[in-house]
Short mmCIF file of the C-alpha atoms (twelve columns), coordinates in Angstrom:
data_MODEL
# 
_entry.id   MODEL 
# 
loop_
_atom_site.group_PDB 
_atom_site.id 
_atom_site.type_symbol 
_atom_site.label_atom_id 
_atom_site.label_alt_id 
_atom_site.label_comp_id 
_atom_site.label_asym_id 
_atom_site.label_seq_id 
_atom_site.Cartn_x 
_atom_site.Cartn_y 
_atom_site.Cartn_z 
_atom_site.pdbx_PDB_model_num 
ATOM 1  C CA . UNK A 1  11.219 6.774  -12.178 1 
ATOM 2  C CA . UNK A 2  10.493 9.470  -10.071 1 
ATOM 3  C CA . UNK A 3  7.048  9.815  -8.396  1 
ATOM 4  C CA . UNK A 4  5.376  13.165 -7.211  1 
ATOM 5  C CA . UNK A 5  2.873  14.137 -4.809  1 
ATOM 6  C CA . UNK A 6  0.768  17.078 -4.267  1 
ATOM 7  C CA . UNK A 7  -0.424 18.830 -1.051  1 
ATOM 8  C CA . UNK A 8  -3.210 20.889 -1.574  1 
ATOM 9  C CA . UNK A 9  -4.682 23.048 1.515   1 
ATOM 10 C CA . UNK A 10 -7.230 25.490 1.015   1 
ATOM 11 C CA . UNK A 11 -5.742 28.042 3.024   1 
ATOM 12 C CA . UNK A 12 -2.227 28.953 3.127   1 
ATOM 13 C CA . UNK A 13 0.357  25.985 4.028   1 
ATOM 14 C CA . UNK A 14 2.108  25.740 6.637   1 
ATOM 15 C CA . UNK A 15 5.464  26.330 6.588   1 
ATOM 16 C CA . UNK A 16 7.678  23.450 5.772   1 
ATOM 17 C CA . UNK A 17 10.111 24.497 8.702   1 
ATOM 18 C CA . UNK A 18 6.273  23.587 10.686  1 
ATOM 19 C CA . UNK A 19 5.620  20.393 8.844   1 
ATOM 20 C CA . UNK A 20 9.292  18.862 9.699   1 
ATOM 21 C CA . UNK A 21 9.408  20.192 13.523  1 
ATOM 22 C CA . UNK A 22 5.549  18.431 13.635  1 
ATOM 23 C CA . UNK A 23 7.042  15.250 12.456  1 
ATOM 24 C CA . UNK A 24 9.918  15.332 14.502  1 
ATOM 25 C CA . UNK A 25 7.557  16.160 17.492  1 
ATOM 26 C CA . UNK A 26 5.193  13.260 16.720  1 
ATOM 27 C CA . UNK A 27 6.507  10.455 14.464  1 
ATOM 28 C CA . UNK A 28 9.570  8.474  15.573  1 
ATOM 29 C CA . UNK A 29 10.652 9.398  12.091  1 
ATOM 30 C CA . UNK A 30 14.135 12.095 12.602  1 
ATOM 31 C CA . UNK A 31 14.374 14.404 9.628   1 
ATOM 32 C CA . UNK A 32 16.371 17.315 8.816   1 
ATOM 33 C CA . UNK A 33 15.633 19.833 5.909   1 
ATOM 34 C CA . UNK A 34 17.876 21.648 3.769   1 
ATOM 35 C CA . UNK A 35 16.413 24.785 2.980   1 
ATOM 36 C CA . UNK A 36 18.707 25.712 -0.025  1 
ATOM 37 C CA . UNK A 37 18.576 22.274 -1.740  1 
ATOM 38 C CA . UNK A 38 14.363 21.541 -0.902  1 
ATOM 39 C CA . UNK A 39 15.864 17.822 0.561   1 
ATOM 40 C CA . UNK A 40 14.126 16.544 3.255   1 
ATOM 41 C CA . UNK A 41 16.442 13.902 4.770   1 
ATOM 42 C CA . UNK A 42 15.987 11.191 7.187   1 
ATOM 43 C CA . UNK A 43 18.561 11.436 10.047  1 
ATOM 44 C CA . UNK A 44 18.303 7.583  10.763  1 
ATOM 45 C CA . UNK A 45 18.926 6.433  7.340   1 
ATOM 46 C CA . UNK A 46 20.684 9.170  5.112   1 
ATOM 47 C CA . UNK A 47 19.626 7.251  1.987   1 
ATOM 48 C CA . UNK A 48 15.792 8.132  2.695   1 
ATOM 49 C CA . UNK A 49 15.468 11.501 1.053   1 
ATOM 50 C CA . UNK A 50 12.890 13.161 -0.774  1 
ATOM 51 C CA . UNK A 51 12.263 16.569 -2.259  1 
ATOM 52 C CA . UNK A 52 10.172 18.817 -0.342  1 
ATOM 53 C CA . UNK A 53 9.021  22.750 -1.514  1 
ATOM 54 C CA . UNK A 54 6.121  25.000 -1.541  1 
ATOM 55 C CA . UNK A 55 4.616  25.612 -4.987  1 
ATOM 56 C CA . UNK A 56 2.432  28.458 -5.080  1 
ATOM 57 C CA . UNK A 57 0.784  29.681 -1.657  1 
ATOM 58 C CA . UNK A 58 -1.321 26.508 -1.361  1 
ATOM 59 C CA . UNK A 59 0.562  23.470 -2.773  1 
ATOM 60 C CA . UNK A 60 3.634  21.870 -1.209  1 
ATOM 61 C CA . UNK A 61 5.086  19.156 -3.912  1 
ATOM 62 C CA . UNK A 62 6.849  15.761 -2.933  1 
ATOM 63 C CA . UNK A 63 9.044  13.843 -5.246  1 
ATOM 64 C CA . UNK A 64 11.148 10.922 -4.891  1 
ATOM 65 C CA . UNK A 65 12.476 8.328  -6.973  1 
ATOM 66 C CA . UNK A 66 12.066 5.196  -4.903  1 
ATOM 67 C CA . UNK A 67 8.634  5.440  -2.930  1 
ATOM 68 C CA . UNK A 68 9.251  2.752  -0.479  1 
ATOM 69 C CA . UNK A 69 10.702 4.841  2.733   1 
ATOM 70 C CA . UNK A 70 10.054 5.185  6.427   1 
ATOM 71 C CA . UNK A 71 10.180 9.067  5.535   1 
ATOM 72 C CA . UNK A 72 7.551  9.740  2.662   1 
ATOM 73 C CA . UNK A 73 4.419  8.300  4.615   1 
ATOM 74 C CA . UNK A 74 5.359  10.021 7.944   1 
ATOM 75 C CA . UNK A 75 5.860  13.380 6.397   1 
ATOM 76 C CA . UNK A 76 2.236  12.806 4.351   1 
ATOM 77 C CA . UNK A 77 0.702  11.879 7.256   1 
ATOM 78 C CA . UNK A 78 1.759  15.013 8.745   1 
ATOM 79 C CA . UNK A 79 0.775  17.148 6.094   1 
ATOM 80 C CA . UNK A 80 -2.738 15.963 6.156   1 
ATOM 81 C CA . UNK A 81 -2.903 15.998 9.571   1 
ATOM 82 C CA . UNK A 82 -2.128 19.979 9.152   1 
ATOM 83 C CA . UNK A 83 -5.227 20.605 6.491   1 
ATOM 84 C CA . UNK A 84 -3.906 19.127 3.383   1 
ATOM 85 C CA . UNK A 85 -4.861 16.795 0.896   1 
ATOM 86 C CA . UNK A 86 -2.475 14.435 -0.724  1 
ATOM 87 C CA . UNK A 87 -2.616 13.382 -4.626  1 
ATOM 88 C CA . UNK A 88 -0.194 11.492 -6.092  1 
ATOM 89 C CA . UNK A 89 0.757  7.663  -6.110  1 
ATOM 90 C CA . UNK A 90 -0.014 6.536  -2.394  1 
ATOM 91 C CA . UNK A 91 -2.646 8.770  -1.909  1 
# 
């Protein structure tokens, strides 16, 4: 099953380049994000990967199949931390 979260911010988002260089900066989370596939990838544990693009001007979407990772919770921490508010299943 795959789950999905939404990132709402009232202005514009950030970019998502911004988001993972924040969480690299300030989680002890190590991710790497593939531009031309939306995959946001853990470095430390390649199987932790989620789906990570900008919908609109003020919506970045989330989805994953498996929700328990070390990944999804750091980069949604970050996000909201940057303006946003999070709906989906952990929200």
């Amino acid at each position: 099953m795959v789950n999905t979260w939404e990132v709402q911010f009232k202005e514009l988002c950030p970019s998502i380049q911004q988001a993972v260089d924040e969480l690299n900066q300030s989680s002890s989370v190590r991710a790497k994000y593939l531009t031309d596939k939306w995959l946001l990838i853990n470095l430390d544990d390649e199987r932790d990967i989620l789906n990570l693009y900008q919908d609109r001007t003020h919506t970045i979407v989330l989805t994953k199949e498996i929700a328990v990772s070390n990944l999804l919770p750091a980069i949604l921490s970050v996000l909201t931390k940057m303006g946003g508010i999070c709906t989906g299943p952990n929200q």
